[in-house]
């Protein structure tokens, strides 16, 4: 168990400046308690008990704490079928167009990236949406291999939970209809275990969205879901993150942000209306 930690407003501001410079993360005074909680977890992991000792190390770029800082300071809150209008527009409008294009390609693949996937609710909701669409069309519900779903996050702890596909009562209750819970999960005591037919369709890997994309950019994605991630970063940092991610999206591909999120003023993307939501394409 992590011991509670209290930092002063001055220390919060010092830490805020550091987070902005090193990771582009914005923490206002309003987030004082959640910063203290994240900091307490990180200091416990590093075996440190004083803010001063931690701050000295965190300031040193050679100490390699950047991913740890992002991991500790950014919320991992997620829920099932979040922003349902976006998922509806994706399934009913964007996907049929994409499938028509993909059928002209040699491998006919539709590639989807859940970037900042947290504990898996987003990519697994996408897989369930794809399967549900097949059920509604009276097709074999088994999702063909031509749908490739990749999910990444900076947080190893979040990915560990995502890969396991096991959720407690609180996590399972957030956004998941009873009917879908019964169809896709088995209950084992107080834990809900996701069916392999969904779990095994997502390929998870750790990746910091500011790092080079490596193999993520080898074959472009048709869709990138980057939802509720940008909001933790300053506008200048959002621009850098979006420019990085854009390398994995071809001109006809679509980016989805969280429904409450907007592009920063300068961006390589432009908004395109899609059903009841907005999607984004790379600017020519
Ligand atoms: C609030 S959750 C959103 C999860 C999911 N996309 C959703 O909309 O429900 C934000 C996630 O972004 C991840 N994240 C934040 N900064 C990141 C970065 N630089 N690289 C990769 N993941 C990052 C966090 O670890 C966290 O799991």
Coordinates of N, CA, C and O in Angstrom, one line a residue, residues 68-246:
X68 N 8.2 7.1 -16.6 CA 7.6 6.9 -15.2 C 6.8 8.1 -14.8 O 5.7 8.0 -14.2
X69 N 7.3 9.3 -15.2 CA 6.5 10.6 -14.8 C 5.2 10.6 -15.5 O 4.2 10.9 -14.9
X70 N 5.2 10.3 -16.8 CA 3.9 10.3 -17.6 C 3.0 9.3 -17.0 O 1.8 9.6 -16.7
X71 N 3.5 8.1 -16.7 CA 2.8 7.0 -16.2 C 2.1 7.4 -14.9 O 0.9 7.1 -14.6
X72 N 2.9 8.1 -14.0 CA 2.3 8.4 -12.7 C 1.4 9.6 -12.7 O 0.5 9.7 -11.9
X73 N 1.5 10.5 -13.7 CA 0.8 11.8 -13.6 C -0.5 11.8 -14.5 O -1.3 12.7 -14.3
X74 N -0.5 10.9 -15.5 CA -1.7 11.0 -16.4 C -2.7 10.0 -15.9 O -2.4 8.8 -15.6
X75 N -4.0 10.4 -15.9 CA -5.0 9.5 -15.5 C -5.2 8.3 -16.4 O -5.0 8.5 -17.6
X76 N -5.5 7.2 -15.9 CA -5.7 6.0 -16.7 C -7.2 5.7 -16.8 O -7.6 4.6 -17.2
X77 N -8.0 6.6 -16.4 CA -9.5 6.4 -16.4 C -10.0 6.0 -17.8 O -9.6 6.7 -18.8
X78 N -10.7 5.0 -17.9 CA -11.3 4.6 -19.2 C -12.6 3.8 -18.9 O -12.8 3.4 -17.8
X79 N -13.4 3.8 -19.9 CA -14.6 2.9 -19.8 C -15.0 2.4 -21.1 O -14.5 2.7 -22.2
X80 N -16.0 1.4 -21.0 CA -16.4 0.7 -22.2 C -17.3 1.6 -23.1 O -18.0 2.4 -22.6
X81 N -17.1 1.5 -24.4 CA -17.9 2.2 -25.4 C -18.0 3.7 -25.1 O -19.1 4.3 -25.2
X82 N -16.9 4.2 -24.7 CA -16.8 5.6 -24.4 C -17.1 6.5 -25.6 O -16.7 6.1 -26.7
X83 N -17.7 7.6 -25.4 CA -18.1 8.5 -26.6 C -18.9 7.7 -27.6 O -18.4 7.4 -28.8
X84 N -20.1 7.1 -27.3 CA -20.7 6.2 -28.2 C -21.0 6.8 -29.6 O -21.0 6.1 -30.6
X85 N -21.2 8.1 -29.7 CA -21.5 8.7 -31.1 C -20.3 8.4 -32.0 O -20.4 8.2 -33.2
X86 N -19.1 8.5 -31.4 CA -17.9 8.3 -32.2 C -17.9 6.9 -32.7 O -17.6 6.6 -33.9
X87 N -18.2 5.9 -31.8 CA -18.1 4.5 -32.2 C -19.2 4.2 -33.3 O -19.0 3.5 -34.2
X88 N -20.4 4.8 -33.1 CA -21.4 4.6 -34.1 C -21.0 5.2 -35.5 O -21.1 4.5 -36.5
X89 N -20.4 6.4 -35.5 CA -20.0 7.0 -36.8 C -18.9 6.1 -37.4 O -18.8 5.9 -38.6
X90 N -18.0 5.6 -36.5 CA -16.9 4.7 -37.0 C -17.5 3.5 -37.7 O -17.1 3.2 -38.8
X91 N -18.4 2.8 -37.0 CA -18.9 1.5 -37.5 C -19.8 1.7 -38.7 O -19.7 1.0 -39.7
X92 N -20.7 2.7 -38.6 CA -21.7 2.8 -39.7 C -21.2 3.6 -40.9 O -21.7 3.4 -42.0
X93 N -20.3 4.5 -40.7 CA -19.9 5.4 -41.8 C -18.5 5.2 -42.3 O -18.2 5.0 -43.5
X94 N -17.6 5.3 -41.3 CA -16.2 5.3 -41.8 C -15.7 3.9 -42.2 O -15.0 3.7 -43.2
X95 N -16.2 2.9 -41.5 CA -15.7 1.5 -41.7 C -16.1 1.0 -43.1 O -15.3 0.4 -43.8
X96 N -17.4 1.1 -43.5 CA -17.8 0.6 -44.8 C -17.0 1.2 -46.0 O -16.5 0.6 -46.9
X97 N -16.7 2.5 -45.9 CA -15.9 3.2 -46.9 C -14.5 2.6 -46.9 O -13.9 2.4 -47.9
X98 N -14.0 2.4 -45.7 CA -12.6 1.9 -45.6 C -12.5 0.4 -46.1 O -11.6 0.1 -46.8
X99 N -13.5 -0.3 -45.8 CA -13.5 -1.7 -46.3 C -13.6 -1.8 -47.8 O -12.9 -2.7 -48.4
X100 N -14.3 -0.9 -48.4 CA -14.4 -0.8 -49.9 C -13.0 -0.5 -50.4 O -12.5 -1.2 -51.4
X101 N -12.3 0.4 -49.8 CA -10.9 0.7 -50.2 C -10.0 -0.5 -50.0 O -9.2 -0.9 -50.8
X102 N -10.1 -1.1 -48.8 CA -9.2 -2.2 -48.4 C -9.4 -3.4 -49.3 O -8.4 -4.1 -49.6
X103 N -10.6 -3.6 -49.8 CA -10.8 -4.7 -50.7 C -10.0 -4.6 -52.0 O -9.8 -5.6 -52.7
X104 N -9.5 -3.4 -52.3 CA -8.7 -3.2 -53.5 C -7.2 -3.5 -53.3 O -6.4 -3.6 -54.2
X105 N -6.9 -3.6 -52.0 CA -5.5 -3.9 -51.6 C -5.2 -5.3 -51.7 O -6.1 -6.2 -51.5
X106 N -3.9 -5.7 -51.8 CA -3.5 -7.1 -51.9 C -3.9 -7.8 -50.6 O -4.4 -8.9 -50.7
X107 N -3.7 -7.3 -49.4 CA -3.9 -8.0 -48.2 C -5.3 -7.7 -47.6 O -5.7 -8.4 -46.7
X108 N -6.1 -6.8 -48.2 CA -7.4 -6.4 -47.8 C -7.5 -6.1 -46.3 O -8.6 -6.2 -45.7
X109 N -6.5 -5.7 -45.7 CA -6.5 -5.5 -44.2 C -7.0 -4.1 -43.8 O -6.9 -3.2 -44.5
X110 N -7.8 -4.1 -42.7 CA -8.2 -2.9 -42.1 C -7.4 -2.8 -40.8 O -7.5 -3.6 -39.9
X111 N -6.6 -1.7 -40.7 CA -5.7 -1.6 -39.5 C -6.2 -0.4 -38.6 O -6.4 0.7 -39.0
X112 N -6.3 -0.8 -37.3 CA -6.8 0.2 -36.3 C -5.8 0.3 -35.2 O -5.3 -0.8 -34.7
X113 N -5.5 1.5 -34.7 CA -4.6 1.7 -33.6 C -5.3 2.4 -32.5 O -5.8 3.5 -32.7
X114 N -5.3 1.8 -31.3 CA -5.8 2.5 -30.1 C -4.6 3.0 -29.4 O -3.9 2.3 -28.8
X115 N -4.4 4.3 -29.5 CA -3.1 4.9 -29.0 C -3.4 5.6 -27.6 O -4.3 6.5 -27.5
X116 N -2.8 5.1 -26.6 CA -3.2 5.5 -25.2 C -4.4 4.7 -24.8 O -5.4 5.2 -24.4
X117 N -4.2 3.4 -24.8 CA -5.3 2.4 -24.7 C -5.7 2.1 -23.2 O -6.7 1.5 -22.9
X118 N -4.9 2.6 -22.3 CA -5.1 2.4 -20.9 C -5.3 0.9 -20.6 O -4.5 0.1 -21.1
X119 N -6.3 0.5 -19.8 CA -6.5 -0.9 -19.4 C -7.3 -1.7 -20.4 O -7.8 -2.8 -20.0
X120 N -7.4 -1.2 -21.6 CA -8.0 -2.1 -22.7 C -9.4 -1.9 -23.1 O -9.9 -2.4 -24.0
X121 N -10.1 -1.0 -22.3 CA -11.6 -0.9 -22.6 C -11.8 -0.3 -24.0 O -12.7 -0.7 -24.7
X122 N -10.9 0.6 -24.5 CA -11.1 1.2 -25.8 C -10.9 0.1 -26.9 O -11.8 -0.1 -27.7
X123 N -9.7 -0.6 -27.0 CA -9.6 -1.5 -28.1 C -10.6 -2.7 -28.0 O -11.1 -3.1 -29.0
X124 N -10.9 -3.1 -26.8 CA -11.8 -4.2 -26.7 C -13.2 -3.8 -27.1 O -14.0 -4.6 -27.7
X125 N -13.6 -2.5 -26.8 CA -14.9 -2.0 -27.2 C -14.9 -2.0 -28.8 O -16.0 -2.2 -29.4
X126 N -13.8 -1.6 -29.4 CA -13.8 -1.6 -30.8 C -14.0 -3.0 -31.4 O -14.8 -3.2 -32.3
X127 N -13.3 -4.0 -30.8 CA -13.5 -5.4 -31.3 C -14.9 -5.8 -31.1 O -15.6 -6.4 -32.0
X128 N -15.5 -5.5 -29.9 CA -16.9 -5.9 -29.7 C -17.8 -5.2 -30.7 O -18.8 -5.9 -31.2
X129 N -17.6 -4.0 -31.0 CA -18.4 -3.3 -32.0 C -18.3 -3.9 -33.3 O -19.3 -4.1 -34.1
X130 N -17.1 -4.4 -33.7 CA -16.9 -5.0 -35.0 C -17.7 -6.4 -35.0 O -18.3 -6.7 -36.0
X131 N -17.6 -7.1 -33.9 CA -18.3 -8.4 -33.9 C -19.8 -8.2 -33.9 O -20.6 -8.8 -34.6
X132 N -20.3 -7.2 -33.1 CA -21.7 -6.9 -33.1 C -22.3 -6.5 -34.4 O -23.4 -6.9 -34.8
X133 N -21.5 -5.8 -35.2 CA -21.9 -5.4 -36.5 C -22.1 -6.6 -37.4 O -23.0 -6.7 -38.2
X134 N -21.2 -7.6 -37.2 CA -21.3 -8.8 -38.0 C -22.6 -9.6 -37.6 O -23.3 -10.2 -38.4
X135 N -22.8 -9.6 -36.3 CA -24.0 -10.4 -35.8 C -25.3 -9.7 -36.4 O -26.2 -10.4 -36.8
X136 N -25.3 -8.4 -36.4 CA -26.5 -7.7 -36.9 C -26.7 -8.0 -38.4 O -27.8 -8.0 -38.9
X137 N -25.6 -8.2 -39.1 CA -25.7 -8.5 -40.5 C -25.8 -10.0 -40.8 O -25.7 -10.4 -42.0
X138 N -26.1 -10.8 -39.7 CA -26.2 -12.2 -39.9 C -25.0 -12.9 -40.5 O -25.1 -13.9 -41.2
X139 N -23.8 -12.3 -40.2 CA -22.6 -12.9 -40.7 C -22.0 -13.8 -39.5 O -22.4 -13.6 -38.3
X140 N -21.0 -14.6 -39.8 CA -20.3 -15.4 -38.8 C -19.7 -14.3 -37.9 O -18.9 -13.5 -38.3
X141 N -20.0 -14.4 -36.5 CA -19.5 -13.3 -35.7 C -17.9 -13.4 -35.5 O -17.4 -12.4 -35.0
X142 N -17.3 -14.5 -35.8 CA -15.8 -14.5 -35.6 C -15.2 -13.5 -36.5 O -15.5 -13.4 -37.7
X143 N -14.4 -12.6 -35.9 CA -13.9 -11.5 -36.7 C -12.7 -12.0 -37.6 O -11.8 -12.6 -37.1
X144 N -12.8 -11.7 -38.9 CA -11.8 -12.2 -39.8 C -10.4 -11.6 -39.4 O -10.3 -10.5 -38.9
X145 N -9.3 -12.3 -39.8 CA -8.0 -11.9 -39.5 C -7.6 -10.6 -40.2 O -6.6 -9.9 -39.9
X146 N -8.5 -10.2 -41.2 CA -8.1 -9.0 -42.0 C -8.3 -7.8 -41.2 O -7.9 -6.7 -41.6
X147 N -9.0 -7.9 -40.0 CA -9.1 -6.7 -39.1 C -7.9 -6.8 -38.1 O -7.8 -7.8 -37.3
X148 N -7.0 -5.8 -38.1 CA -5.9 -5.9 -37.3 C -6.0 -4.7 -36.2 O -6.1 -3.6 -36.6
X149 N -6.0 -5.1 -35.0 CA -6.2 -4.0 -33.9 C -4.9 -4.0 -33.0 O -4.6 -5.0 -32.4
X150 N -4.2 -2.9 -33.0 CA -3.0 -2.7 -32.2 C -3.4 -1.7 -31.1 O -4.1 -0.7 -31.4
X151 N -2.9 -1.9 -29.9 CA -3.2 -1.0 -28.8 C -1.9 -0.7 -28.1 O -1.1 -1.6 -27.8
X152 N -1.6 0.6 -27.8 CA -0.4 0.9 -27.1 C -0.7 1.9 -25.9 O -1.6 2.6 -25.9
X153 N 0.2 1.9 -25.0 CA 0.2 2.8 -23.9 C 1.6 2.9 -23.3 O 2.4 2.0 -23.5
X154 N 1.8 4.0 -22.6 CA 3.1 4.2 -22.0 C 3.2 3.5 -20.7 O 4.3 3.2 -20.2
X155 N 2.1 3.1 -20.1 CA 2.1 2.6 -18.8 C 2.1 1.0 -18.8 O 1.1 0.4 -19.2
X156 N 3.2 0.4 -18.3 CA 3.2 -1.0 -18.2 C 2.1 -1.6 -17.3 O 1.6 -2.6 -17.6
X157 N 1.8 -0.8 -16.2 CA 0.8 -1.3 -15.3 C -0.6 -1.4 -16.0 O -1.3 -2.4 -15.8
X158 N -0.9 -0.4 -16.8 CA -2.2 -0.4 -17.5 C -2.2 -1.5 -18.5 O -3.2 -2.3 -18.7
X159 N -1.1 -1.7 -19.2 CA -1.0 -2.8 -20.2 C -1.1 -4.2 -19.6 O -1.7 -5.1 -20.2
X160 N -0.5 -4.3 -18.4 CA -0.6 -5.6 -17.8 C -2.1 -6.0 -17.5 O -2.5 -7.1 -17.8
X161 N -2.9 -5.0 -17.1 CA -4.3 -5.3 -16.9 C -5.0 -5.5 -18.2 O -5.9 -6.4 -18.3
X162 N -4.6 -4.7 -19.2 CA -5.3 -4.8 -20.5 C -5.1 -6.2 -21.1 O -6.1 -6.9 -21.5
X163 N -3.9 -6.7 -21.1 CA -3.6 -8.0 -21.7 C -4.3 -9.1 -20.9 O -4.9 -10.0 -21.5
X164 N -4.4 -9.0 -19.6 CA -5.1 -10.0 -18.8 C -6.6 -10.1 -19.2 O -7.2 -11.1 -19.2
X165 N -7.2 -8.9 -19.5 CA -8.6 -8.9 -19.8 C -9.5 -9.3 -18.7 O -10.6 -9.9 -18.9
X166 N -9.1 -9.0 -17.5 CA -9.9 -9.4 -16.3 C -10.2 -8.1 -15.6 O -9.4 -7.3 -15.3
X167 N -11.5 -7.9 -15.3 CA -12.0 -6.6 -14.7 C -12.8 -6.9 -13.4 O -13.6 -7.8 -13.4
X168 N -12.6 -6.0 -12.5 CA -13.4 -6.0 -11.3 C -14.8 -5.4 -11.5 O -15.1 -4.8 -12.6
X169 N -15.6 -5.5 -10.4 CA -17.0 -5.1 -10.6 C -17.1 -3.6 -11.0 O -18.0 -3.2 -11.8
X170 N -16.3 -2.8 -10.4 CA -16.4 -1.3 -10.7 C -16.0 -1.0 -12.2 O -16.7 -0.3 -12.9
X171 N -14.9 -1.6 -12.6 CA -14.5 -1.4 -14.0 C -15.5 -1.9 -15.0 O -15.8 -1.3 -16.1
X172 N -16.1 -3.1 -14.7 CA -17.0 -3.7 -15.7 C -18.3 -2.9 -15.8 O -19.0 -2.9 -16.8
X173 N -18.6 -2.2 -14.7 CA -19.9 -1.5 -14.7 C -19.9 -0.2 -15.5 O -20.9 0.4 -15.8
X174 N -18.7 0.2 -15.9 CA -18.6 1.6 -16.5 C -18.8 1.5 -18.0 O -17.9 1.2 -18.8
X175 N -20.1 1.7 -18.4 CA -20.4 1.9 -19.8 C -20.8 0.6 -20.6 O -21.1 0.6 -21.7
X176 N -20.7 -0.6 -19.9 CA -20.9 -1.8 -20.6 C -22.4 -2.3 -20.4 O -22.8 -2.5 -19.3
X177 N -23.1 -2.5 -21.5 CA -24.5 -2.9 -21.4 C -24.5 -4.4 -20.8 O -23.6 -5.2 -21.2
X178 N -25.6 -4.7 -20.0 CA -25.7 -6.0 -19.4 C -25.6 -7.1 -20.5 O -24.9 -8.1 -20.3
X179 N -26.3 -6.9 -21.6 CA -26.3 -7.9 -22.7 C -24.9 -8.2 -23.2 O -24.6 -9.3 -23.4
X180 N -24.1 -7.1 -23.4 CA -22.7 -7.4 -23.9 C -21.8 -8.0 -22.8 O -21.0 -8.8 -23.1
X181 N -22.1 -7.6 -21.6 CA -21.3 -8.2 -20.5 C -21.6 -9.8 -20.5 O -20.7 -10.5 -20.4
X182 N -22.8 -10.1 -20.6 CA -23.2 -11.5 -20.6 C -22.6 -12.3 -21.8 O -22.2 -13.4 -21.7
X183 N -22.6 -11.6 -22.9 CA -22.1 -12.2 -24.2 C -20.6 -12.4 -24.2 O -20.1 -13.4 -24.7
X184 N -19.9 -11.4 -23.7 CA -18.4 -11.4 -23.9 C -17.6 -11.7 -22.6 O -16.4 -11.7 -22.7
X185 N -18.2 -11.8 -21.5 CA -17.4 -12.0 -20.3 C -18.0 -13.2 -19.5 O -19.2 -13.5 -19.5
X186 N -17.0 -13.9 -18.8 CA -17.4 -15.0 -17.9 C -17.1 -14.4 -16.5 O -16.0 -13.8 -16.3
X187 N -18.0 -14.7 -15.5 CA -17.8 -14.2 -14.2 C -17.0 -15.3 -13.4 O -17.4 -16.5 -13.4
X188 N -16.0 -14.9 -12.7 CA -15.3 -15.8 -11.8 C -15.2 -15.1 -10.4 O -14.3 -14.2 -10.3
X189 N -16.1 -15.3 -9.5 CA -16.2 -14.6 -8.3 C -16.4 -13.1 -8.5 O -17.4 -12.8 -9.2
X190 N -15.5 -12.2 -8.1 CA -15.8 -10.8 -8.3 C -15.1 -10.3 -9.5 O -15.0 -9.1 -9.8
X191 N -14.6 -11.2 -10.3 CA -13.8 -10.8 -11.5 C -14.6 -11.2 -12.8 O -15.2 -12.3 -12.8
X192 N -14.5 -10.3 -13.8 CA -15.1 -10.6 -15.1 C -14.0 -10.8 -16.1 O -13.1 -10.0 -16.3
X193 N -14.0 -12.0 -16.7 CA -12.9 -12.4 -17.7 C -13.4 -12.3 -19.1 O -14.4 -12.9 -19.5
X194 N -12.7 -11.5 -19.9 CA -13.1 -11.3 -21.3 C -12.9 -12.6 -22.1 O -11.9 -13.2 -22.0
X195 N -13.8 -12.8 -23.0 CA -13.7 -14.0 -23.9 C -12.5 -13.9 -24.8 O -12.2 -12.8 -25.3
X196 N -11.9 -15.0 -25.0 CA -10.7 -15.0 -25.9 C -10.9 -14.5 -27.3 O -10.1 -13.9 -27.9
X197 N -12.2 -14.7 -27.8 CA -12.5 -14.3 -29.1 C -12.4 -12.8 -29.3 O -12.1 -12.2 -30.4
X198 N -12.4 -12.0 -28.1 CA -12.2 -10.6 -28.2 C -10.8 -10.3 -27.7 O -10.0 -9.6 -28.4
X199 N -10.4 -10.9 -26.6 CA -9.1 -10.6 -26.0 C -7.9 -10.8 -27.0 O -7.0 -10.0 -27.1
X200 N -8.0 -12.0 -27.7 CA -6.9 -12.3 -28.6 C -6.8 -11.5 -29.9 O -5.9 -11.7 -30.7
X201 N -7.8 -10.7 -30.1 CA -7.8 -9.9 -31.3 C -7.1 -8.6 -31.2 O -6.9 -7.9 -32.2
X202 N -6.6 -8.3 -30.0 CA -5.8 -7.0 -29.8 C -4.4 -7.3 -29.5 O -4.1 -8.2 -28.7
X203 N -3.5 -6.6 -30.3 CA -2.1 -6.8 -30.0 C -1.6 -5.6 -29.2 O -1.6 -4.5 -29.7
X204 N -1.2 -5.8 -28.0 CA -0.8 -4.7 -27.1 C 0.7 -4.5 -27.1 O 1.5 -5.5 -27.2
X205 N 1.2 -3.3 -27.0 CA 2.6 -3.1 -26.8 C 2.8 -1.7 -26.1 O 2.0 -0.8 -26.2
X206 N 4.0 -1.6 -25.4 CA 4.3 -0.4 -24.7 C 4.9 0.6 -25.7 O 5.8 0.2 -26.5
X207 N 4.4 1.8 -25.7 CA 5.0 2.8 -26.5 C 4.6 4.2 -26.0 O 3.5 4.5 -25.6
X208 N 5.6 5.1 -25.9 CA 5.4 6.5 -25.6 C 5.1 7.3 -26.9 O 5.9 7.2 -27.8
X209 N 4.0 8.0 -26.9 CA 3.6 8.6 -28.2 C 4.5 9.7 -28.6 O 4.3 10.2 -29.7
X210 N 5.5 10.1 -27.8 CA 6.5 11.1 -28.3 C 7.7 10.4 -28.9 O 8.6 11.1 -29.4
X211 N 7.8 9.1 -28.7 CA 9.0 8.4 -29.2 C 8.8 8.0 -30.7 O 7.6 8.0 -31.2
X212 N 9.9 7.7 -31.4 CA 9.7 7.3 -32.8 C 8.8 6.2 -32.9 O 8.7 5.3 -32.0
X213 N 8.0 6.1 -34.0 CA 6.9 5.1 -34.1 C 7.5 3.7 -34.4 O 6.8 2.7 -34.1
X214 N 8.7 3.6 -35.0 CA 9.2 2.3 -35.3 C 8.3 1.5 -36.1 O 7.7 2.0 -37.1
X215 N 8.1 0.2 -35.7 CA 7.2 -0.7 -36.5 C 5.8 -0.2 -36.6 O 5.1 -0.6 -37.5
X216 N 5.3 0.7 -35.7 CA 4.0 1.2 -35.8 C 3.7 2.0 -37.2 O 2.6 2.1 -37.6
X217 N 4.8 2.5 -37.7 CA 4.7 3.3 -39.0 C 5.1 2.4 -40.2 O 5.0 2.9 -41.3
X218 N 5.4 1.1 -40.0 CA 5.8 0.4 -41.2 C 4.7 0.2 -42.1 O 4.8 0.2 -43.3
X219 N 3.5 -0.2 -41.6 CA 2.3 -0.3 -42.4 C 1.3 0.7 -41.9 O 0.9 0.6 -40.7
X220 N 0.8 1.7 -42.7 CA 0.0 2.7 -42.1 C -1.4 2.2 -41.6 O -1.8 1.1 -42.0
X221 N -1.9 2.9 -40.6 CA -3.3 2.5 -40.1 C -4.4 3.2 -40.9 O -4.2 4.3 -41.4
X222 N -5.5 2.6 -40.9 CA -6.7 3.2 -41.5 C -7.4 4.1 -40.5 O -8.0 5.2 -40.8
X223 N -7.3 3.7 -39.2 CA -7.9 4.5 -38.1 C -7.0 4.6 -36.9 O -6.4 3.6 -36.5
X224 N -6.9 5.8 -36.4 CA -6.2 5.9 -35.1 C -7.2 6.5 -34.1 O -7.8 7.6 -34.3
X225 N -7.3 5.8 -33.0 CA -8.1 6.4 -31.9 C -7.2 6.9 -30.8 O -6.4 6.1 -30.2
X226 N -7.2 8.2 -30.7 CA -6.3 8.9 -29.7 C -7.2 9.7 -28.8 O -7.3 10.9 -28.9
X227 N -7.9 9.0 -27.9 CA -9.0 9.7 -27.2 C -8.6 9.9 -25.7 O -8.1 9.0 -25.0
X228 N -8.9 11.1 -25.3 CA -8.6 11.4 -23.9 C -7.2 11.3 -23.5 O -6.9 10.8 -22.4
X229 N -6.3 11.6 -24.4 CA -4.9 11.6 -24.1 C -4.3 13.0 -24.2 O -3.7 13.5 -23.4
X230 N -4.7 13.7 -25.3 CA -4.2 15.0 -25.6 C -4.5 16.0 -24.5 O -3.7 16.9 -24.2
X231 N -5.6 15.8 -23.8 CA -6.0 16.8 -22.8 C -5.1 17.0 -21.7 O -5.2 18.0 -21.0
X232 N -4.1 16.0 -21.5 CA -3.2 16.2 -20.4 C -2.0 17.0 -20.8 O -1.1 17.2 -19.9
X233 N -1.9 17.4 -22.1 CA -0.6 18.0 -22.5 C -0.9 19.5 -22.9 O -2.0 19.9 -23.3
X234 N 0.2 20.3 -22.9 CA 0.1 21.7 -23.3 C -0.1 21.7 -24.8 O 0.2 20.8 -25.6
X235 N -0.7 22.8 -25.4 CA -0.9 22.9 -26.8 C 0.3 22.6 -27.7 O 0.2 21.9 -28.7
X236 N 1.4 23.2 -27.3 CA 2.7 22.9 -28.1 C 3.0 21.5 -28.1 O 3.5 20.9 -29.1
X237 N 2.8 20.8 -26.9 CA 3.2 19.4 -26.8 C 2.1 18.6 -27.6 O 2.5 17.6 -28.3
X238 N 0.9 19.0 -27.6 CA -0.1 18.3 -28.4 C 0.2 18.3 -29.9 O 0.1 17.3 -30.6
X239 N 0.8 19.5 -30.3 CA 1.2 19.6 -31.7 C 2.3 18.6 -32.1 O 2.2 17.9 -33.1
X240 N 3.2 18.4 -31.2 CA 4.3 17.5 -31.4 C 3.8 16.1 -31.5 O 4.2 15.3 -32.3
X241 N 2.9 15.8 -30.5 CA 2.4 14.4 -30.4 C 1.6 14.1 -31.7 O 1.8 13.0 -32.3
X242 N 0.8 15.0 -32.1 CA -0.1 14.8 -33.3 C 0.8 14.6 -34.6 O 0.6 13.8 -35.5
X243 N 1.9 15.4 -34.7 CA 2.8 15.3 -35.8 C 3.5 14.0 -35.8 O 3.6 13.4 -36.9
X244 N 3.8 13.5 -34.7 CA 4.4 12.1 -34.6 C 3.4 11.0 -35.1 O 3.8 10.2 -35.9
X245 N 2.2 11.1 -34.5 CA 1.2 10.1 -34.8 C 0.8 10.1 -36.3 O 0.5 9.1 -36.9
X246 N 0.9 11.3 -36.9 CA 0.4 11.5 -38.3 C 1.3 10.6 -39.2 O 0.8 10.2 -40.3

